[in-house]
Short mmCIF file of C-alpha atoms in Angstrom, two decimals:
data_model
loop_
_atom_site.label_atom_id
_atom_site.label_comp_id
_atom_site.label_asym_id
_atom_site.label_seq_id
_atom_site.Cartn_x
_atom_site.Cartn_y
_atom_site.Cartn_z
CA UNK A 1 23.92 -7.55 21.46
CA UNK A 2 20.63 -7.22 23.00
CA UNK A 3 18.66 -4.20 22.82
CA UNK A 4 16.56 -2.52 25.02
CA UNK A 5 12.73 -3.35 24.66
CA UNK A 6 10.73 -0.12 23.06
CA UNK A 7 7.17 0.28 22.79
CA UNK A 8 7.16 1.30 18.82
CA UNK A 9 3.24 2.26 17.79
CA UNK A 10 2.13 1.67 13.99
CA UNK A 11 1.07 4.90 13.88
CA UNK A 12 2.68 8.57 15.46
CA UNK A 13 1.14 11.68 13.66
CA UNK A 14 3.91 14.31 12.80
CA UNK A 15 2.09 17.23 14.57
CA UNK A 16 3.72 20.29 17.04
CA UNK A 17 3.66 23.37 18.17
CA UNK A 18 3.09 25.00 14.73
CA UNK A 19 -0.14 22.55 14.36
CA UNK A 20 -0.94 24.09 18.35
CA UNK A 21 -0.57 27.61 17.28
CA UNK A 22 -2.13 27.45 14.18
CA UNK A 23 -5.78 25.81 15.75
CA UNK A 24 -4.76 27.92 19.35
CA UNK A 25 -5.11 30.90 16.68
CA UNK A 26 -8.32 29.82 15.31
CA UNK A 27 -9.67 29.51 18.44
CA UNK A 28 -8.96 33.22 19.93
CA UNK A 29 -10.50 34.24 16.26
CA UNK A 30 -14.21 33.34 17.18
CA UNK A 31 -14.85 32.03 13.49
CA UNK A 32 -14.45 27.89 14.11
CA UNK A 33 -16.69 26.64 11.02
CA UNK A 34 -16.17 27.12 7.84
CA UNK A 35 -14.12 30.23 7.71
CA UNK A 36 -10.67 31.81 5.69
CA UNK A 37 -8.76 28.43 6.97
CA UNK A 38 -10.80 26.14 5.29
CA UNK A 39 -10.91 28.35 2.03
CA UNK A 40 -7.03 28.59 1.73
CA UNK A 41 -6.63 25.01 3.04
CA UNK A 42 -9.09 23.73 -0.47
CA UNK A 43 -6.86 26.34 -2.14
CA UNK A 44 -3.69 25.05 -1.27
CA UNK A 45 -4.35 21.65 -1.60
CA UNK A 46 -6.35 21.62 -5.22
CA UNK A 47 -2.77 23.56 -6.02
CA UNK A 48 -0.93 21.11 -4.64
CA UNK A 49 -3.14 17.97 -6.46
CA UNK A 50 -2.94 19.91 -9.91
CA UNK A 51 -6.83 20.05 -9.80
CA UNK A 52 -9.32 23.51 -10.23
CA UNK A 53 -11.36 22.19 -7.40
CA UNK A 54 -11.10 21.07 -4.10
CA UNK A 55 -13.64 20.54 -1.34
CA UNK A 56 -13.18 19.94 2.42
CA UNK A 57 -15.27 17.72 4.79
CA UNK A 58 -15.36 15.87 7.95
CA UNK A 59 -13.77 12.98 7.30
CA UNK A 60 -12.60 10.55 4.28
CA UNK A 61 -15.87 8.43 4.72
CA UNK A 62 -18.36 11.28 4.34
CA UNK A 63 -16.13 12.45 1.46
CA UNK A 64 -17.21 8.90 -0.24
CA UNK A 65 -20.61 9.41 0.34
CA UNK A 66 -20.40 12.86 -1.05
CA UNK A 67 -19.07 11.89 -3.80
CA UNK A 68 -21.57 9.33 -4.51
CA UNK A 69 -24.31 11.46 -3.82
CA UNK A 70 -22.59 14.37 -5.91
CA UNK A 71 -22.22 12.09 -9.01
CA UNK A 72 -25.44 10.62 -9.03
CA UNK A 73 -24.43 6.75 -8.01
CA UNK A 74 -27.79 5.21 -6.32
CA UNK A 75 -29.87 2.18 -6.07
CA UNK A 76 -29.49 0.02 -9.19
CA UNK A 77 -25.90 0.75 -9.65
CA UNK A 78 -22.44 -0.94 -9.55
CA UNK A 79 -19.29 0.60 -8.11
CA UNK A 80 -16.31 -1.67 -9.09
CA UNK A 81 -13.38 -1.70 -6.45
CA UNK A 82 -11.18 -3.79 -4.37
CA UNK A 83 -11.53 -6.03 -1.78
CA UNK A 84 -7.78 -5.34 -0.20
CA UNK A 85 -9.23 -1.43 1.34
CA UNK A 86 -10.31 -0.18 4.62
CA UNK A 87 -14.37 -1.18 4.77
CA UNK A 88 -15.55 2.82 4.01
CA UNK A 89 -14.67 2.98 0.45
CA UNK A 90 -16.69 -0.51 -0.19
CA UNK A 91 -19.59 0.43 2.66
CA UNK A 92 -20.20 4.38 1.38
CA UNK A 93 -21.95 2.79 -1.51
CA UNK A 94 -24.64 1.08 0.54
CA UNK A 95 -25.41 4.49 2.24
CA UNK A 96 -26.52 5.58 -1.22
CA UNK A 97 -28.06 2.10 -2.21
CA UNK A 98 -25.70 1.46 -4.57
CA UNK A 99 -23.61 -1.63 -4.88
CA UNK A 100 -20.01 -2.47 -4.15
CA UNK A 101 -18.66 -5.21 -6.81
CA UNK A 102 -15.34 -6.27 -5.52
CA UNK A 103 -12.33 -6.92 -7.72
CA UNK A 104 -8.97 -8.67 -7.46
CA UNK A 105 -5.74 -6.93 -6.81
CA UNK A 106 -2.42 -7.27 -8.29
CA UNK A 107 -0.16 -9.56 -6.38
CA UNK A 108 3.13 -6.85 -6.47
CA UNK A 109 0.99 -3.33 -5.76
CA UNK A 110 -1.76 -4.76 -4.11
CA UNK A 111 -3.83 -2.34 -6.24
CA UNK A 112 -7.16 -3.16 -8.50
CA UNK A 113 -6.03 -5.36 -11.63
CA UNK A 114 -7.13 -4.39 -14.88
CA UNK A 115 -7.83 -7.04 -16.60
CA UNK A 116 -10.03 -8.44 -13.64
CA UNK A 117 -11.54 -5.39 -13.60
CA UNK A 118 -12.69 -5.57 -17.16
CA UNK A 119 -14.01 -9.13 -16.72
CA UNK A 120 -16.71 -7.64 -13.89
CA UNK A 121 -18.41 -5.03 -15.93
CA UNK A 122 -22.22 -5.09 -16.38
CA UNK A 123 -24.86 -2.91 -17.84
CA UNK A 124 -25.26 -1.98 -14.26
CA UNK A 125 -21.89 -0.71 -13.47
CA UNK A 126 -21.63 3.08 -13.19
CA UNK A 127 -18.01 3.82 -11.59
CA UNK A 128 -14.64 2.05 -11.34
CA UNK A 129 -12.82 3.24 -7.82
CA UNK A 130 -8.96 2.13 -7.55
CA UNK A 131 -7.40 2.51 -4.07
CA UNK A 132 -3.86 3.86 -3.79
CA UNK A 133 -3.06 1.43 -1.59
CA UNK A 134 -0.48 1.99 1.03
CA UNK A 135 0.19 5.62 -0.57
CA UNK A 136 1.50 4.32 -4.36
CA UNK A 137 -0.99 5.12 -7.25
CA UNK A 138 -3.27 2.24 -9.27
CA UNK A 139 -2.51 1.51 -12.44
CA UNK A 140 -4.53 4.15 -13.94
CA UNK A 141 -4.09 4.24 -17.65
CA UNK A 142 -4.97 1.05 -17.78
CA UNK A 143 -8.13 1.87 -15.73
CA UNK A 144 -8.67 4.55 -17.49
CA UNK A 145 -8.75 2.96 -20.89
CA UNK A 146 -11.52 0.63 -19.57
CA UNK A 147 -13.50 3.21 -18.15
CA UNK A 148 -13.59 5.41 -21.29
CA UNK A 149 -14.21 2.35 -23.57
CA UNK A 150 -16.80 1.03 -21.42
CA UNK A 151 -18.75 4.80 -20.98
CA UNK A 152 -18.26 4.74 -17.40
CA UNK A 153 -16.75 7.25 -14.57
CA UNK A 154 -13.29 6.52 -13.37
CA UNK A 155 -12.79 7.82 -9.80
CA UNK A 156 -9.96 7.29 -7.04
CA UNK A 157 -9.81 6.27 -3.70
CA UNK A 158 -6.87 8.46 -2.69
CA UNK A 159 -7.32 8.96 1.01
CA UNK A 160 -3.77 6.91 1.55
CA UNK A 161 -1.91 8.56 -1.22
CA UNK A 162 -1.38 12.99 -0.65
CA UNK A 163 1.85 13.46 -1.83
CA UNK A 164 1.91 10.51 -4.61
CA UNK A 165 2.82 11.03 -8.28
CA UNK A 166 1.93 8.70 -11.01
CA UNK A 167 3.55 10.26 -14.33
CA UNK A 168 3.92 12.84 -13.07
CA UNK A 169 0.19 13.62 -12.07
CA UNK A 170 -0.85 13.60 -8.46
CA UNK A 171 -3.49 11.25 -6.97
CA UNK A 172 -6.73 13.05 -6.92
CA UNK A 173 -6.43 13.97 -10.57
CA UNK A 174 -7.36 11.55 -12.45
CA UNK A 175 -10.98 10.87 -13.90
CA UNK A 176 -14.14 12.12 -12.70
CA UNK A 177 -13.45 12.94 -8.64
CA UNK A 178 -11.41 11.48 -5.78
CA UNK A 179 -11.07 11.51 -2.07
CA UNK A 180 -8.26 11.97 0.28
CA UNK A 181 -8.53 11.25 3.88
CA UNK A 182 -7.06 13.36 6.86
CA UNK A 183 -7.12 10.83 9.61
CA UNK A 184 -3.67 10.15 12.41
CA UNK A 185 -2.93 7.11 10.21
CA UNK A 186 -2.33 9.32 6.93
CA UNK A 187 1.06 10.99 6.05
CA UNK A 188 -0.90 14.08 7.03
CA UNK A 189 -3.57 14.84 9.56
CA UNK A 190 -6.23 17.30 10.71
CA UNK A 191 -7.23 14.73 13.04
CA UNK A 192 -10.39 13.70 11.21
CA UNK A 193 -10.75 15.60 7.85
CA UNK A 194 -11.48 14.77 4.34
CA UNK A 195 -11.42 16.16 0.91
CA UNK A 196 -13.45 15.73 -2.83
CA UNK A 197 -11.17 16.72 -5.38
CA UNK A 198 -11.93 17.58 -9.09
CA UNK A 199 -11.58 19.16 -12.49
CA UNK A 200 -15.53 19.33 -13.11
CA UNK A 201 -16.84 23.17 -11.67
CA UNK A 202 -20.66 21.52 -11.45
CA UNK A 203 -19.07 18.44 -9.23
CA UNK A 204 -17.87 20.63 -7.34
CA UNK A 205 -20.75 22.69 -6.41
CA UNK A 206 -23.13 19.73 -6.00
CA UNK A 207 -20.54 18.59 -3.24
CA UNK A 208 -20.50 21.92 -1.90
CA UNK A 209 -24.54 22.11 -1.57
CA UNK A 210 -25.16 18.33 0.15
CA UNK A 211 -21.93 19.04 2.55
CA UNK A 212 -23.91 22.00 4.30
CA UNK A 213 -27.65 21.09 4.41
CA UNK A 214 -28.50 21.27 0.78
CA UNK A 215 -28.64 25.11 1.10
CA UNK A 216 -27.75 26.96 -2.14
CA UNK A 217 -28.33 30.57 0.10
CA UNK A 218 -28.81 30.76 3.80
CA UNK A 219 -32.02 29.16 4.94
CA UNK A 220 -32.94 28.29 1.75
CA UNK A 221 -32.70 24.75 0.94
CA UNK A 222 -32.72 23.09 -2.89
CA UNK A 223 -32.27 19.52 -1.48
CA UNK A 224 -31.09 17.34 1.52
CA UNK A 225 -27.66 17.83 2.55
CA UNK A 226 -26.14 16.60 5.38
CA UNK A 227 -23.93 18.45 8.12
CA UNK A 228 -20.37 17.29 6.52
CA UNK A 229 -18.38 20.25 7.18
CA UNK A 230 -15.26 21.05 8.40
CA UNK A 231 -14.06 22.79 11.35
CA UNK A 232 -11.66 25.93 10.99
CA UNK A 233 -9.43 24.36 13.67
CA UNK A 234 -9.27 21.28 11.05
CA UNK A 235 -8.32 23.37 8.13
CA UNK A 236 -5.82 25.58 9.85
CA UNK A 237 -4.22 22.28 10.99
CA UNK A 238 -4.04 20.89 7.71
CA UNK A 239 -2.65 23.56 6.50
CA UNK A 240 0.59 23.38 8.62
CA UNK A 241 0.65 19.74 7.71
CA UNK A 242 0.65 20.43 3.68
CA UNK A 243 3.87 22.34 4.23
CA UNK A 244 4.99 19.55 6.10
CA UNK A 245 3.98 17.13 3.48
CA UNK A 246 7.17 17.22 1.32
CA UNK A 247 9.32 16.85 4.83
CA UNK A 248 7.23 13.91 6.22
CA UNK A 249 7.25 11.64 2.79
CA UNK A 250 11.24 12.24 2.38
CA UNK A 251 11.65 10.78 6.23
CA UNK A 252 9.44 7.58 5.25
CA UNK A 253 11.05 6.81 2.75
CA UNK A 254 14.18 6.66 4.46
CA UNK A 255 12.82 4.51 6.85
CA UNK A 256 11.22 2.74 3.97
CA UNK A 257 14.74 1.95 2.35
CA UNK A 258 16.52 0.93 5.58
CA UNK A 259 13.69 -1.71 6.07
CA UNK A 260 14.46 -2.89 2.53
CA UNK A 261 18.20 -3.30 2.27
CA UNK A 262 17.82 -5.27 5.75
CA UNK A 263 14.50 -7.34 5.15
CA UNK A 264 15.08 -8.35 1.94
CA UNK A 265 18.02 -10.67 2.77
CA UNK A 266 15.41 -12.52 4.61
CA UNK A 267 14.21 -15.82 2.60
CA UNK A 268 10.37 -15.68 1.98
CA UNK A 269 10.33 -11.93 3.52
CA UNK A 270 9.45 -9.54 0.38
CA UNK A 271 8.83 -6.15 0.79
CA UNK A 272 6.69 -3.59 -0.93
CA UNK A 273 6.92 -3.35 -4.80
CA UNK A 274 7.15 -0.11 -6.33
CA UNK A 275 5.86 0.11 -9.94
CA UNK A 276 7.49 2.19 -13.01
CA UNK A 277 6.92 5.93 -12.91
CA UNK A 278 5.62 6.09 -9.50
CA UNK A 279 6.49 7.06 -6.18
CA UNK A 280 5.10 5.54 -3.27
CA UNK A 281 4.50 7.66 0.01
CA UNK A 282 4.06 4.61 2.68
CA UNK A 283 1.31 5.47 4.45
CA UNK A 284 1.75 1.85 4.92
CA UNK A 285 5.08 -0.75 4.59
CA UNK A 286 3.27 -3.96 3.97
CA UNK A 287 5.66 -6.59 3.00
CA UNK A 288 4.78 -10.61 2.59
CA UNK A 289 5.45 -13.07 4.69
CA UNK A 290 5.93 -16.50 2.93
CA UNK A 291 5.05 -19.39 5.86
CA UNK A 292 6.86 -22.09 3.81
CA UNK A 293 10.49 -20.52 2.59
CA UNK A 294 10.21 -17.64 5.67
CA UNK A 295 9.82 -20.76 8.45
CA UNK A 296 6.95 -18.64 10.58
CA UNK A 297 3.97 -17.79 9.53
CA UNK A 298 2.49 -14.22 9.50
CA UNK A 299 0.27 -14.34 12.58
CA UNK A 300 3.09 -16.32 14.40
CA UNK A 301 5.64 -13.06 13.11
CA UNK A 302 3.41 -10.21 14.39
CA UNK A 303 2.08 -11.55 17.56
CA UNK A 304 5.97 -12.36 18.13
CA UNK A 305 6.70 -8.49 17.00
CA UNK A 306 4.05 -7.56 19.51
CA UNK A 307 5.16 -9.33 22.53
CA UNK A 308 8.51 -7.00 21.78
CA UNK A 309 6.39 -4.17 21.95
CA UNK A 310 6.61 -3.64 17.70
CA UNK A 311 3.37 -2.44 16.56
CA UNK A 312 2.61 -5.20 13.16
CA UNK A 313 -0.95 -4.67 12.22
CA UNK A 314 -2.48 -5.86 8.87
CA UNK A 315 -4.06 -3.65 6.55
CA UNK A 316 -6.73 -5.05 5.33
CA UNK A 317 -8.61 -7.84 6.06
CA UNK A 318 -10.29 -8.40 3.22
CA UNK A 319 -13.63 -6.75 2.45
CA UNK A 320 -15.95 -8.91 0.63
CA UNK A 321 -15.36 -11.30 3.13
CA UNK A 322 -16.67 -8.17 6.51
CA UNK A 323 -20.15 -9.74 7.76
CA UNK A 324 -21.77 -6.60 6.07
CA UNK A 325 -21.64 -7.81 2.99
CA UNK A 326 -23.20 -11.38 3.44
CA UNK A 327 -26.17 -10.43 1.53
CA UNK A 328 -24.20 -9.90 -1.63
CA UNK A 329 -23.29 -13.45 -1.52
CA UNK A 330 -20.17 -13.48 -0.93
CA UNK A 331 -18.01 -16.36 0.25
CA UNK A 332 -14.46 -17.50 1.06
CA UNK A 333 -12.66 -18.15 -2.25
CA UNK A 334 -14.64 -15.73 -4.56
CA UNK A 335 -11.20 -13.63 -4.71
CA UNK A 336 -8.44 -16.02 -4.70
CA UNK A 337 -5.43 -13.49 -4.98
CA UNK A 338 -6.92 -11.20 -2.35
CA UNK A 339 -7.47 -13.89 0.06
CA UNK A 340 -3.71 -15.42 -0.40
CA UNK A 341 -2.41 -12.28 0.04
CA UNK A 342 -4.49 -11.33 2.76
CA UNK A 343 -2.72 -14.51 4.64
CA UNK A 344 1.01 -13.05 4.04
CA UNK A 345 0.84 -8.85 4.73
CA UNK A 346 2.07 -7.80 7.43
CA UNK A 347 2.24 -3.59 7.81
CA UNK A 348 5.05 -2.11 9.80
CA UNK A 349 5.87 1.32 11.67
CA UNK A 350 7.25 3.03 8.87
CA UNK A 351 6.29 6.76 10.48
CA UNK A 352 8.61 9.97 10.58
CA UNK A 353 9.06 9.97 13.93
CA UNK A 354 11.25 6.75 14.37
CA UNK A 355 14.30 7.47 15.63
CA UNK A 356 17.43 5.33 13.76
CA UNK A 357 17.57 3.42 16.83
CA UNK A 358 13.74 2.04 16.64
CA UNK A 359 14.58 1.28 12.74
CA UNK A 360 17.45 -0.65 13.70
CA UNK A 361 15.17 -2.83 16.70
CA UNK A 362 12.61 -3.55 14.80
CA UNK A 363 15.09 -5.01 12.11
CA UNK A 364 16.55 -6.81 15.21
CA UNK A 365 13.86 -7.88 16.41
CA UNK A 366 12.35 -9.33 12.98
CA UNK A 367 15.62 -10.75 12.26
CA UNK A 368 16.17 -12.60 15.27
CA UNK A 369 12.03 -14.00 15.75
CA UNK A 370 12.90 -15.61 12.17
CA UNK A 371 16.04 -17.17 12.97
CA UNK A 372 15.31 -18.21 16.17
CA UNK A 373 11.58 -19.89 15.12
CA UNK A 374 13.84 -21.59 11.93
CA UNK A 375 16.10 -22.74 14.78
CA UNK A 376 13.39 -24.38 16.58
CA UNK A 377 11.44 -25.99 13.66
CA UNK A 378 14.95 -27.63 12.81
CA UNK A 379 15.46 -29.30 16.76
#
């Protein structure tokens, strides 16, 4: 049977009317920067993270550059992390003059491998950064073990993973800080928003300082800052969405498993590996398209998926490889795991607000592009 044609995006924030009272009430208040929201959104989050300290700003790029900044990363140093993120956590070190040293990923998590890791220390390298990619957490003992042997600052990249558990410890707590992001493509969303999160009181306050002007009292400033702060409207936004959290992550993975049990049957079709004694939150479902045993190739897939009105994106073209880094030297073939893989994701609409119906199109739909291009290569 045929189905309808629907217009499914990769992306649909969960927000409401709670989310419209909530900033319509901040608005009526008069105090829109800065105010009680934002204080019992760091509250409730840091609670949430299992951290003492937790620090709002405008979005999850100026969060990296805070964090740079905060921790004292600057010209001269090396920041190892992978290739396989979205360009700010590589690009926030050259707005410090620091530089970005990418590293290979592992070919099931698609998160920074250890043992390549290890091979790309220097003198020179200061910090190691995993990214939770897709919303499952890195291999951090492992990391961390390197780090601490090696006298160097483990942080995380953590803007894809609120909500994920590794051992039981939630992203954002591990090592010296981490960032989350708060933009529509995140399992929550203030819109644009970001957060520094922490167990280290003087991190903490350094962040606090260079996020509003360097001022340490009003009009008196210790040091440049920058305008990163975030709006009440933001905070009391976020707030609503951290009790939606738990509600949001239980939906995608529903969606999550139905795209399993049905895509899996597919020959050269794997989708996302979750490691031992984690969850993972799928901010994104990337799966891997084999070309040779799936019949179509990945491009061929999505633009196929597209023309059907399915939203298939992939998350992320590699880094090392973005124009802005040519003067580091790199080339095609410096990470040969990243690049492969970067030729087989393929990221689906995994969001809480498909309906069973879209779930069950969109396996139609992949289904029936893959047996009907196998059908033609065969005539």
């Amino acid at each position: 049977m045929r189905c309808e044609r629907r217009e499914i995006p990769i992306l649909a924030p969960r927000v409401g009317e709670e989310e419209a009272r909530a900033v319509s009430e901040v608005i009526m208040s008069g105090r829109l920067v800065e105010g009680p929201k934002v204080q019992a959104f760091e509250e409730a989050f840091a609670a949430m993270a299992g951290v003492r300290h937790a620090v709002v700003c405008f979005n999850g790029t100026v969060a990296l550059h805070l964090l740079w900044k905060a921790l004292g990363i600057g010209p001269g140093d090396e920041v190892i992390v992978p290739s396989m993120t979205f360009i700010s956590t590589a690009v926030s070190l050259l707005f410090v003059g620091a530089t970005p040293v990418f590293a290979e990923v592992d070919r099931h998590t698609f998160n920074l491998d250890p043992d390549d890791v290890a091979k790309r220390i220097t003198a020179r390298t200061k910090a190691i950064m995993p990214v939770h990619y897709g919303g499952q957490v890195a291999m951090m003992d492992e990391l961390g073990e390197i780090a601490a042997s090696r006298g160097i600052m483990l942080c995380e990249d953590a803007a894809e993973a609120a909500g994920a558990y590794y051992k039981g410890r939630h992203a954002g707590s591990f090592g010296s800080g981490s960032i989350f992001s708060f933009t529509p493509s995140k399992n929550m969303t203030t819109g644009e928003g970001g957060m520094v999160t922490t167990d280290d009181p003087a991190l903490a306050a350094k962040v606090r300082l260079l996020k509003n002007h360097g001022q340490d009292r009003e009009y008196h400033h210790v040091e440049m800052g920058y305008n990163y702060r975030m709006t009440e409207m933001q905070a009391a936004m976020g707030l609503v969405q951290l009790e939606r959290l738990k509600g949001t992550l239980e939906i995608k993975s529903r969606n999550a498993r139905f795209y399993d049990r049905a895509l899996s049957q597919i020959e050269g079709v794997t989708p996302p590996f979750v490691a031992e004694e984690r969850n993972h939150t799928y901010m994104l479902y990337t799966l891997l398209v084999d070309e040779e045993k799936a019949g179509i190739s990945r491009d061929e897939l999505a633009g196929r998926l597209r023309e059907k009105g399915i939203q298939a994106k992939i998350y992320f073209p590699p880094a090392h490889l973005q124009p802005v880094f040519r003067e580091l030297g790199h080339r095609e073939g410096g990470l040969p795991v990243t690049e492969g893989l970067a030729g087989q994701i393929l990221s689906l609409p995994v969001h809480s607000l498909l309906t069973e119906e879209d779930l069950q199109y969109v396996v139609g739909s992949f289904t029936a592009i893959v047996r009907e291009h196998r059908a033609s290569r065969t005539k």
